[in-house]
Coordinates of C-alpha atoms and ligand atoms in Angstrom, one line a residue:
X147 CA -9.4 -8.9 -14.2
X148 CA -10.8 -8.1 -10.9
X149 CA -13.9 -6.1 -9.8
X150 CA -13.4 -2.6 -9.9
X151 CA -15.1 -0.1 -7.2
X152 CA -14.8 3.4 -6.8
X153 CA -16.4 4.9 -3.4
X154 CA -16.3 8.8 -3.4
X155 CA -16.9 10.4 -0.5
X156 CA -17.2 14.2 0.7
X157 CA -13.9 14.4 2.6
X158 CA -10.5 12.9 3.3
X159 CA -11.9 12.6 7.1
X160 CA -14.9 10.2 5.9
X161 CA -13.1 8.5 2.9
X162 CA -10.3 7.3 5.8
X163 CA -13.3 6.2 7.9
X164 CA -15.0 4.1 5.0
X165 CA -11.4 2.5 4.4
X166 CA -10.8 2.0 7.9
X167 CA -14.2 0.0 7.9
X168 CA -13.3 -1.7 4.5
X169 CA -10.3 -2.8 6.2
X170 CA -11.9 -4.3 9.4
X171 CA -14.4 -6.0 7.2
X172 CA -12.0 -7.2 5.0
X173 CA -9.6 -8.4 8.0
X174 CA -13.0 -10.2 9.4
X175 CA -13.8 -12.1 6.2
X176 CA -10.7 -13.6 5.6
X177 CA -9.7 -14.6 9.0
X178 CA -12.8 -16.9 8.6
X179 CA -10.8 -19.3 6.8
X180 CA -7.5 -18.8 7.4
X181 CA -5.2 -17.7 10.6
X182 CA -3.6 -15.0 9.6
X183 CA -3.6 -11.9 7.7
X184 CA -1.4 -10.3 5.6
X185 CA -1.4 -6.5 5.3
X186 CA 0.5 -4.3 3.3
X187 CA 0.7 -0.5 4.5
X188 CA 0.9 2.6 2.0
X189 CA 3.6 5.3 2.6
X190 CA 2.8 8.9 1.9
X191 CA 0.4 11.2 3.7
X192 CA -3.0 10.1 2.8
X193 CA -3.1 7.0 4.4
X194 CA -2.0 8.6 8.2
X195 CA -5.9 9.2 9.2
X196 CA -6.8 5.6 8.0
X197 CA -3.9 4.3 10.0
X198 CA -5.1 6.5 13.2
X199 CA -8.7 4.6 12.9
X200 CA -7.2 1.3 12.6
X201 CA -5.9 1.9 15.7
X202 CA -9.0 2.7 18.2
X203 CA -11.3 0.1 19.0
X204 CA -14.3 -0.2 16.9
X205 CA -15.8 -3.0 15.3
X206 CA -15.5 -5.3 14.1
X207 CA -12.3 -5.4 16.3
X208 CA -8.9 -6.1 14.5
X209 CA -7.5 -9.5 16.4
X210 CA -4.0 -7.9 16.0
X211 CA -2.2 -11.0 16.9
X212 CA -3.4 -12.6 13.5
X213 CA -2.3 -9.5 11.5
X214 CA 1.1 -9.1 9.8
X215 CA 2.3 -5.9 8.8
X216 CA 4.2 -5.5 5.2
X217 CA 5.2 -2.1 3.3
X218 CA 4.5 -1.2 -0.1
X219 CA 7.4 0.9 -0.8
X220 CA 10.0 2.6 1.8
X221 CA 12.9 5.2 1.3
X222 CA 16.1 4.3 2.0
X223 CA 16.8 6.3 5.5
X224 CA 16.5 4.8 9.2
X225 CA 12.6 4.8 11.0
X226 CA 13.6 7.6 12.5
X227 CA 13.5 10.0 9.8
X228 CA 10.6 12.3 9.5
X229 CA 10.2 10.6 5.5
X230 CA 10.3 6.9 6.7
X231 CA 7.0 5.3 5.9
X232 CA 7.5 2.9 8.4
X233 CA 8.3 5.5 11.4
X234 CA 4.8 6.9 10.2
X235 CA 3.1 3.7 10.4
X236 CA 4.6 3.0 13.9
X237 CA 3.7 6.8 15.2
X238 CA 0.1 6.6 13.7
X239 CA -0.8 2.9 13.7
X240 CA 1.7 0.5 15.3
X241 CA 2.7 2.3 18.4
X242 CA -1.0 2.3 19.2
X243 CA -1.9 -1.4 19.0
X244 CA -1.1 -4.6 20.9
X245 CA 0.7 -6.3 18.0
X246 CA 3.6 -8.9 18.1
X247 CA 6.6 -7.5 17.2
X248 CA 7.1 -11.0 15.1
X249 CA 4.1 -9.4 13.3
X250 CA 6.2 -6.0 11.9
X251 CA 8.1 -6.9 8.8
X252 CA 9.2 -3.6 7.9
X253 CA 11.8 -3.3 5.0
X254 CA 14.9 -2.8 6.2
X255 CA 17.0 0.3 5.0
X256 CA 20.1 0.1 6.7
X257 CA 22.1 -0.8 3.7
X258 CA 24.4 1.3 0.9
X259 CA 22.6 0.5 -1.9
X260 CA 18.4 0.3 -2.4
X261 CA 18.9 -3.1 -4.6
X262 CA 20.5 -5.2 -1.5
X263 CA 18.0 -3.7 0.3
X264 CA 15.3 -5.2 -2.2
X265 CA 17.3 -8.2 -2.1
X266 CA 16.8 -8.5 1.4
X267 CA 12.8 -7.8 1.8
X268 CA 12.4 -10.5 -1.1
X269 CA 13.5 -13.0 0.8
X270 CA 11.6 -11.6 4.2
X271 CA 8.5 -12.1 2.1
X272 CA 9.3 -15.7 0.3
X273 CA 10.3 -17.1 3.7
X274 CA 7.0 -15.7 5.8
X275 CA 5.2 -17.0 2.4
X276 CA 6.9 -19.8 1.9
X277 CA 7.0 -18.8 -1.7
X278 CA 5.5 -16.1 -4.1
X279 CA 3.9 -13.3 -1.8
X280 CA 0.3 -13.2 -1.4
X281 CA -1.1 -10.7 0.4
X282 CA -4.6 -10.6 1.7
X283 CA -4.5 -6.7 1.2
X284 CA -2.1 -4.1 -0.1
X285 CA -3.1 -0.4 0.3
X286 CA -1.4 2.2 -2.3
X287 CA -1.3 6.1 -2.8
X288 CA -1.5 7.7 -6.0
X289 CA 1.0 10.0 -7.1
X290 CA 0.2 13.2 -9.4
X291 CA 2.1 12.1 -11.9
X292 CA 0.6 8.4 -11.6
X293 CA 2.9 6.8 -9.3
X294 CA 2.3 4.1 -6.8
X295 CA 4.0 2.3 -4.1
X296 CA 7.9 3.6 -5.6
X297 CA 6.8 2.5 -9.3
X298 CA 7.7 5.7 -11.2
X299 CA 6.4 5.5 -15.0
X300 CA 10.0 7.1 -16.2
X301 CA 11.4 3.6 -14.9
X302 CA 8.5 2.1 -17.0
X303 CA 8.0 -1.0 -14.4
X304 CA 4.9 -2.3 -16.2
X305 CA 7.5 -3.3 -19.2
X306 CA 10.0 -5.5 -16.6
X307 CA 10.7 -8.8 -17.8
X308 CA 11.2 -10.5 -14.6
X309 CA 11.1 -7.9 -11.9
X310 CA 10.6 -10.3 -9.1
X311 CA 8.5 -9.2 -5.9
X312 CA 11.0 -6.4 -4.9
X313 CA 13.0 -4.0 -6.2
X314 CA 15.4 -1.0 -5.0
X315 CA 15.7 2.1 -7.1
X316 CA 16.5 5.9 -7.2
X317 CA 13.5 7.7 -7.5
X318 CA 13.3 10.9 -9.9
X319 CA 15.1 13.7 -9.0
X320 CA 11.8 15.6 -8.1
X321 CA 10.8 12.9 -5.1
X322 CA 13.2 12.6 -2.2
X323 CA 14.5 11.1 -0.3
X324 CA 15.4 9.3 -4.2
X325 CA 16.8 6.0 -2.8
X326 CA 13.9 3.9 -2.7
X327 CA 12.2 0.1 -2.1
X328 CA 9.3 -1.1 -3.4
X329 CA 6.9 -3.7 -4.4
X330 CA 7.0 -4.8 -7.7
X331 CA 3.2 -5.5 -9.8
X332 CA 3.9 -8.7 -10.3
X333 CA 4.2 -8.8 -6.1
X334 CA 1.1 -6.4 -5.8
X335 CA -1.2 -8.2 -8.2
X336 CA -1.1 -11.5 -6.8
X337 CA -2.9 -10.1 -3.4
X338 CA -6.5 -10.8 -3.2
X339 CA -7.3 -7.2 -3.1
X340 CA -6.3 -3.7 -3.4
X341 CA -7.5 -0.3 -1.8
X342 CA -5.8 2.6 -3.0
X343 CA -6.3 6.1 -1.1
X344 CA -6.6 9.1 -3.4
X345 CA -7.4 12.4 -1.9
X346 CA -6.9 15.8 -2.9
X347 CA -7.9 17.9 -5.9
X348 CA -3.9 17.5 -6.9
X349 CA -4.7 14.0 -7.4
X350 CA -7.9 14.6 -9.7
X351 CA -5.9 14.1 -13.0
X352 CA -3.7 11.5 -12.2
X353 CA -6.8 9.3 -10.7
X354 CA -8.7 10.5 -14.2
X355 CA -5.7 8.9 -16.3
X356 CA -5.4 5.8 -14.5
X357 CA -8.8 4.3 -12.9
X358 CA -10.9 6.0 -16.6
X359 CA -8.6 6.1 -18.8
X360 CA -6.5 3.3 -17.9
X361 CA -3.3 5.4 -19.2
X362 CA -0.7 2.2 -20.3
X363 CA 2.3 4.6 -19.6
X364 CA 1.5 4.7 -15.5
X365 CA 2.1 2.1 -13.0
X366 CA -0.6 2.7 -11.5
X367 CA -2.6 1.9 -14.5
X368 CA -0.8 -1.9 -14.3
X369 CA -2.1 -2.4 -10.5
X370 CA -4.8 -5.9 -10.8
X371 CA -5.0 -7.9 -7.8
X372 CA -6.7 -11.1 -7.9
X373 CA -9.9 -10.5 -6.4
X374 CA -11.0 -7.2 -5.7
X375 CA -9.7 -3.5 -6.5
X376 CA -11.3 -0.4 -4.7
X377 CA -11.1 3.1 -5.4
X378 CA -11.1 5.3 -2.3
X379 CA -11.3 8.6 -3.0
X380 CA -12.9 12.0 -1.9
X381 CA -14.9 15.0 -3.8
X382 CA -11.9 16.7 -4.5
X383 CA -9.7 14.1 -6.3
X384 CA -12.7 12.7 -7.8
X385 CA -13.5 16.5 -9.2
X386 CA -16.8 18.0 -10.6
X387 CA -19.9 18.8 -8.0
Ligands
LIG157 C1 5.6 6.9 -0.8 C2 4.3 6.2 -1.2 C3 3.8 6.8 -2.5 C4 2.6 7.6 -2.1 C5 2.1 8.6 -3.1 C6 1.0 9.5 -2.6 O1 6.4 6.2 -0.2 O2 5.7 8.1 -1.1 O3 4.2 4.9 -1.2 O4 3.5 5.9 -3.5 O5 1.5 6.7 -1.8 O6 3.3 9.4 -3.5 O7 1.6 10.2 -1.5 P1 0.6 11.1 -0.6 O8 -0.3 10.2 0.1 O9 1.6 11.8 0.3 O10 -0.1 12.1 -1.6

């Protein structure tokens, strides 16, 4: 199991600054001993400050060129959508930075049906890996109803046999847009470490059930990378004084 940290902080504005210097560290430590780092971006609103940070200079500086870009989850609609996770990496993050384009591997959505599409990132990921993904870092939201990535607990994803590292789904009816790609646990528990972003008294309950009470029937509850998981969340998520 790995370590487990929580860091509360007073505001979404300084958690995004504490996980935009986790990230930075985190990017420094491991290009130590290897060449590259891999990445894994968060969809969803909370992470957009984070992403902004990421994006001035500050230091340690992020050697961009080393850096490779990955998705957690996307919705099935073009980067130009307003609900494409990747268009609001590139208009928060990407746009902003000197980074290869050979560095992006966003998953690709224009296909009919959310499972090619799965079938397609799989193999973006085993070829850049050369096998099994293993990211140095995937970030992740938290849903209210105990989401993460596009792992909804009505499709129960935590009971999969043999999910493999991506899979394409329709989401619930209540999320849109519903055709979705995502990350699978197996493919999210074999980075080294995990930060998710939880902001928001809306998220209080949902962070309650999974990080304390380790609720089996959430996702979210399943998420154990191999090295490290931290809790990034502010006052109002984390309720109480
Ligand atoms: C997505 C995300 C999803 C998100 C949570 C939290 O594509 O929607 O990957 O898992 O992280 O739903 O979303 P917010 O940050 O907008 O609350």
């Amino acid at each position: 199991m790995p370590t487990a940290m929580t860091h509360i902080h007073s505001d979404h504005e300084e958690m995004s600054q504490a996980a935009a210097g986790a990230t930075r560290k985190a990017v420094e430590r491991v290009l130590r001993r290897q060449d590259t780092f891999s990445l894994v971006l968060a969809g969803g609103s909370t992470p957009k400050r984070l992403y902004e940070l990421l994006a001035v200079e500050d230091t340690p500086p992020i050697p961009w060129d080393q850096v490779h870009l990955f998705w957690g989850d996307e919705r099935l609609v073009p980067p130009s959508d307003p609900t494409s996770n990747e268009g609001m990496a590139r208009e928060t993050l990407i746009d902003a930075v000197d980074i290869p384009a050979s560095n992006i591997h966003p998953i690709l959505t224009a296909f009919d049906h959310p499972e090619t599409a799965a079938k397609a990132y799989e193999k973006v990921l085993v070829d850049f890996f050369a096998g099994p993904p293993a990211f140095d870092l995937v970030l992740l939201g938290l849903g209210e109803d105990g989401h993460t990535a596009s792992l909804f607990p009505e499709d129960r994803p935590h009971e999969a046999a043999d999910p493999g590292w991506v899979v394409g789904m329709q989401a619930p009816p209540r999320h849109s847009p519903r055709g979705r790609v995502s990350l699978t646990l197996p493919a999210i528990n074999r980075a080294r470490q995990v930060y998710f972003l939880v902001s928001g008294e809306g998220k209080h309950e949902s962070l309650v059930a999974v990080r304390d009470q380790q609720d089996p029937a959430l996702p979210a509850t399943h998420v154990a990378p191999e090295e490290e998981l931290h809790w990034f969340v502010d006052r109002a998520a984390q309720g109480g004084t």
